[in-house]
Short mmCIF file of C-alpha atoms and ligand atoms in Angstrom, two decimals:
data_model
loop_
_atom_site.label_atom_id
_atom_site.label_comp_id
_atom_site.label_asym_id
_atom_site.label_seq_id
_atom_site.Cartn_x
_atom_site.Cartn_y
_atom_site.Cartn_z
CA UNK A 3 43.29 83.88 2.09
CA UNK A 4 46.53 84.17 4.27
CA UNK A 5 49.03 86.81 4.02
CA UNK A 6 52.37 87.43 5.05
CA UNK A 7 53.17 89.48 1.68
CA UNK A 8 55.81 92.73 2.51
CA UNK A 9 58.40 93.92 0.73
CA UNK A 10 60.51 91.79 2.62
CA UNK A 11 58.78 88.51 1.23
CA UNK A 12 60.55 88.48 -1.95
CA UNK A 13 63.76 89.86 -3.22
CA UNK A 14 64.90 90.62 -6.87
CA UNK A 15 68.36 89.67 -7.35
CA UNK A 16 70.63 88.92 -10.61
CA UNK A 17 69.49 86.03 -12.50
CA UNK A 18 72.30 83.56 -14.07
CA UNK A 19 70.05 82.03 -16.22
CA UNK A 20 68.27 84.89 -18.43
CA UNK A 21 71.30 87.56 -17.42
CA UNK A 22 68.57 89.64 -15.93
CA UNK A 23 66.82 89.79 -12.75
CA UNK A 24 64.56 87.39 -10.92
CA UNK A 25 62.33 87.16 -7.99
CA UNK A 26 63.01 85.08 -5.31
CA UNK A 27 60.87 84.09 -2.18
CA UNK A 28 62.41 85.41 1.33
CA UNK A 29 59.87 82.85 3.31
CA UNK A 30 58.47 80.10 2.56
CA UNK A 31 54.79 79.89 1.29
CA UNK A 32 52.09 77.55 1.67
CA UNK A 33 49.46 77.25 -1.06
CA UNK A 34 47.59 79.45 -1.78
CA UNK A 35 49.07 82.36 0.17
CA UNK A 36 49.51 85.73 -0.68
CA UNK A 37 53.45 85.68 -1.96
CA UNK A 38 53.37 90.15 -2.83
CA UNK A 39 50.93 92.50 -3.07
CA UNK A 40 52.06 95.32 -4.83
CA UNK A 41 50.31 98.36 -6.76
CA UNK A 42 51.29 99.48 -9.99
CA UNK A 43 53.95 102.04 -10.80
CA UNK A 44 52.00 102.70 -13.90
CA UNK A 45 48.74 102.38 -15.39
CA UNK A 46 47.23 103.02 -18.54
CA UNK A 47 43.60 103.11 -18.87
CA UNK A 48 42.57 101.10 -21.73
CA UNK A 49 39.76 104.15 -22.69
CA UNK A 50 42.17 106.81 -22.13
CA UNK A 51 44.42 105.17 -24.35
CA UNK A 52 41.95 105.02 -27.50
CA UNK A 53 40.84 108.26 -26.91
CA UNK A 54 44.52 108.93 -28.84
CA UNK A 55 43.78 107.99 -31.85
CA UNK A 56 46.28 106.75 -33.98
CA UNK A 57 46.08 103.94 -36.26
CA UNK A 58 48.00 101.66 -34.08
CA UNK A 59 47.96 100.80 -30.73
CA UNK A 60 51.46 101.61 -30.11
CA UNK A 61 51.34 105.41 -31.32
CA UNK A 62 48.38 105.65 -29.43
CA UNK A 63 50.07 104.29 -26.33
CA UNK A 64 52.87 106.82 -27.03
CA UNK A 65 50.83 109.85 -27.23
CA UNK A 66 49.21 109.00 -24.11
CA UNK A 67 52.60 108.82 -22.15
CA UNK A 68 53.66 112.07 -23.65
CA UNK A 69 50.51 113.56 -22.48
CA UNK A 70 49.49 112.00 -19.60
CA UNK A 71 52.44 110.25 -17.66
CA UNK A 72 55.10 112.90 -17.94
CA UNK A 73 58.86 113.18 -19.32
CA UNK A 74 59.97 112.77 -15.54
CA UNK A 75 57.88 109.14 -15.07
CA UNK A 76 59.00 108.07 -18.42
CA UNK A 77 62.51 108.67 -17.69
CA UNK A 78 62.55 107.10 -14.92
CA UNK A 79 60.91 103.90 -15.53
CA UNK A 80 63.28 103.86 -18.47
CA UNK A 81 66.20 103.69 -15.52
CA UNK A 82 64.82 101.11 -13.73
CA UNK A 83 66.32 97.90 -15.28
CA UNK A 84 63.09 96.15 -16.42
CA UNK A 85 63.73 93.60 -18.93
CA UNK A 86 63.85 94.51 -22.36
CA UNK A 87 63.46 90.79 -23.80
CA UNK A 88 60.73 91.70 -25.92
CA UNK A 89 62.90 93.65 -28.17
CA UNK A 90 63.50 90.07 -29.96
CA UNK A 91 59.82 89.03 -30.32
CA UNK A 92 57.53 89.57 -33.45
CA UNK A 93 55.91 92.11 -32.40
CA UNK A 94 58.96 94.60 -31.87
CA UNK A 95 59.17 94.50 -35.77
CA UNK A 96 55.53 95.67 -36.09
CA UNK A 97 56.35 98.36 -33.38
CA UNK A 98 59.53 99.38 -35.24
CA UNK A 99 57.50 100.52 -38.26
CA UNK A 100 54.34 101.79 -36.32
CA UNK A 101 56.88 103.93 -34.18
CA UNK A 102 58.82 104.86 -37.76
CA UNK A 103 55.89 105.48 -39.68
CA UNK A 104 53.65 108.09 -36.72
CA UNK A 105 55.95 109.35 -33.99
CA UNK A 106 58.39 111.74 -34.92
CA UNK A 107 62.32 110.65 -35.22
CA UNK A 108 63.45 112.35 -32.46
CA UNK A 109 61.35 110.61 -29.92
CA UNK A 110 61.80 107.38 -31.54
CA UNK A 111 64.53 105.74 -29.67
CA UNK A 112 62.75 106.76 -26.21
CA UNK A 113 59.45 105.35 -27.54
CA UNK A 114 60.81 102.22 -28.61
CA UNK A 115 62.22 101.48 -25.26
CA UNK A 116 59.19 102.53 -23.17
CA UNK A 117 57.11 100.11 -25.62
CA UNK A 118 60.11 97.48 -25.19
CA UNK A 119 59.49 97.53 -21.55
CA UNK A 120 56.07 97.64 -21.24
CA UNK A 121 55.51 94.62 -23.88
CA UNK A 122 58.42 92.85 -21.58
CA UNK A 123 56.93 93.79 -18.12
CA UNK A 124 53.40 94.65 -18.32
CA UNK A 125 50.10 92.81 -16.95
CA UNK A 126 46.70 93.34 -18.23
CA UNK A 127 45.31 94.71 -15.06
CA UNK A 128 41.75 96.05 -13.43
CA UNK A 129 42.22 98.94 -11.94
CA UNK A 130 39.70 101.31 -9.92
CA UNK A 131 38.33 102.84 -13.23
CA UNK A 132 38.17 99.63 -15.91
CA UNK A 133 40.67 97.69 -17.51
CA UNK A 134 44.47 99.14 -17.91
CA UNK A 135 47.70 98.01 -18.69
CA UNK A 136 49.99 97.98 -15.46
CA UNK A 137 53.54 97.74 -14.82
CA UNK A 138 54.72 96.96 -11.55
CA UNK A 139 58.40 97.79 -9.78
CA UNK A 140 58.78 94.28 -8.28
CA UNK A 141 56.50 91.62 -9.70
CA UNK A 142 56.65 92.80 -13.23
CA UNK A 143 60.33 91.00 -12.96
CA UNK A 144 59.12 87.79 -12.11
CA UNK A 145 60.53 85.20 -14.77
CA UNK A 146 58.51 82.85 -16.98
CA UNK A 147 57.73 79.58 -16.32
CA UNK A 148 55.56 76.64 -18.16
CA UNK A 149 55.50 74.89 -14.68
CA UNK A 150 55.17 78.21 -12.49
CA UNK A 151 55.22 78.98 -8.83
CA UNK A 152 52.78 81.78 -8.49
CA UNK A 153 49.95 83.19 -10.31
CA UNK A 154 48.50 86.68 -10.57
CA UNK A 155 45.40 88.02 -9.23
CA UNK A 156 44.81 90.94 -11.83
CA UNK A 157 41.30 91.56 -10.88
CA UNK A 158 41.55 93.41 -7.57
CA UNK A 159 43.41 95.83 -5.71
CA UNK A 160 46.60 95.73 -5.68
CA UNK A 161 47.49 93.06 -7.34
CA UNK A 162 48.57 90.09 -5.47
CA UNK A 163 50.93 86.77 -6.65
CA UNK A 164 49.52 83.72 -4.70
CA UNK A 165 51.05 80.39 -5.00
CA UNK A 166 49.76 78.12 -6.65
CA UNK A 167 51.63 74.83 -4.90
CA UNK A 168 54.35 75.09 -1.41
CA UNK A 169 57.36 77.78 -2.02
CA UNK A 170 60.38 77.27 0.13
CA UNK A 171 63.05 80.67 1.10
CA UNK A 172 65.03 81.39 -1.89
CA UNK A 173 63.00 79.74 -4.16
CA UNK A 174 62.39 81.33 -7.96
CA UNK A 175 59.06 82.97 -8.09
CA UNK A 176 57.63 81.95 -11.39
CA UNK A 177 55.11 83.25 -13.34
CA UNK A 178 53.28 81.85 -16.30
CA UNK A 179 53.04 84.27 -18.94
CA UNK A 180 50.45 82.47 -20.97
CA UNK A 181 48.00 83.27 -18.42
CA UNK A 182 47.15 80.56 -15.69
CA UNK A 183 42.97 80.45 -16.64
CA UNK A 184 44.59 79.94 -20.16
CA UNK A 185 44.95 77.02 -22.54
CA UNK A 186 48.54 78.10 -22.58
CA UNK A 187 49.70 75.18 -19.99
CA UNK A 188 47.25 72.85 -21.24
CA UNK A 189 49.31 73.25 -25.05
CA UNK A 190 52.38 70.63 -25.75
CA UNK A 191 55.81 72.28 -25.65
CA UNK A 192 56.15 73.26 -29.58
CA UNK A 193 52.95 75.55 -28.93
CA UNK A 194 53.90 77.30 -25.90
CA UNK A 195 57.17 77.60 -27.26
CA UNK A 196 55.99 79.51 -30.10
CA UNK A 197 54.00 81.61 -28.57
CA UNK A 198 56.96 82.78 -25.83
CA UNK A 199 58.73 83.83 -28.64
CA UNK A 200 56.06 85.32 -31.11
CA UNK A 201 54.74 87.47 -27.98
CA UNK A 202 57.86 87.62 -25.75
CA UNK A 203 61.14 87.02 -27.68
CA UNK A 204 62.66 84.15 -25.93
CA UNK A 205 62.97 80.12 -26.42
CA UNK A 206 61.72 79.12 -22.70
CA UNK A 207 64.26 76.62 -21.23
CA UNK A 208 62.25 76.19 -18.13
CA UNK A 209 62.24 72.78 -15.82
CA UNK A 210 59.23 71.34 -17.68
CA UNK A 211 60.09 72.25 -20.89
CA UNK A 212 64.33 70.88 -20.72
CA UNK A 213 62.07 67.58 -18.89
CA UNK A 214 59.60 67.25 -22.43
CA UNK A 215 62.68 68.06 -24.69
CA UNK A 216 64.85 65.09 -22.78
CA UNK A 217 61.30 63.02 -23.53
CA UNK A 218 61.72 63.60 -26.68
CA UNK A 219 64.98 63.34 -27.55
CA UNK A 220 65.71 59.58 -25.76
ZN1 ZN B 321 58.77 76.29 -20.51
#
């Protein structure tokens, strides 16, 4: 597999569309190419996470950033602009009253946010010593789409985006976030549209979905 990925391949730059940041290509990419290869800011180990047991997932996750990732680490991937769509989705209300009911009020609003961010930016990620939940500085901001650009290569390491058809300079990298070995593109728009905003809090107006709505509507 070619590669020209560096940091200068892609950019992130402000986004008129979702009001937050996207990614866009510097070069153009045949493809198949490696578009970044980047390794994760953060990473939770799935068994080091259980090993806090808590009776959900999200106070677990918690505990584990208290202990193991630091005040310092949090607080700073708290500053780095990552989206925080998912505050909107489903499954902020069931972290709301996991965070209310087992952490402890005074961390609560810095919990929320770190949970925000990783449920709005995170990739389910091998790393070196099993399966983990990664967040990345740059390609964790690539933006959604049911007729993306790129996919991601979450099985080695670093992780890599490759495209998945021709990218041309200052082009939107887009990401699927249904997966790409998923039935997720395979589903008609009212599915994937449900599950963007069950898991992700947002109604996707990508290219292919406006295209099916237009189908429908004429
Ligand atoms: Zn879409």
């Amino acid at each position: 597999m070619s590669s020209k990925a560096s940091s200068a391949s892609v950019s992130i730059k402000a986004c008129g569309h979702t009001g937050g940041n996207c990614l866009v290509a510097e070069l153009d990419f045949d493809e198949g190419e490696v578009v970044l290869e980047e390794t994760p800011l953060l990473e939770m180990l799935d068994t080091e996470v259980l090993a806090f047991r808590h009776s959900s997932h999200y106070a677990a996750v918690w505990s584990f950033a208290q202990e193991c990732v630091g005040q310092e680490k949090i607080a700073m991937l708290l500053s780095l602009g990552l989206s925080e769509g998912a505050a909107s989705s489903c499954k902020a209300e069931d972290l709301k009253r996991a965070l209310e009911a087992e952490v402890p009020c005074s961390q609560n609003d810095d919990a929320l946010r770190f949970l925000v961010i990783l449920m709005s930016n995170s990739f389910r990620f091998k790393g070196v010593n099993g399966k983990t939940t990664a967040l990345f500085e740059i390609m964790s901001r690539a933006n959604h789409s049911c007729d993306p650009n790129v996919r991601m290569i979450g099985d080695g390491w670093p992780g890599q985006l490759i495209a998945v058809r021709p990218i041309q300079a200052q082009e939107e990298i887009l990401l699927c976030y249904g997966g790409w070995d998923t039935e997720f593109l395979k589903e008609p728009s009212t599915a994937r549209q449900k599950y963007l905003s069950e898991h992700w809090g947002f109604q996707c107006k990508c290219v292919r979905c406006e295209r099916e709505a237009s189908i429908r509507t004429s």
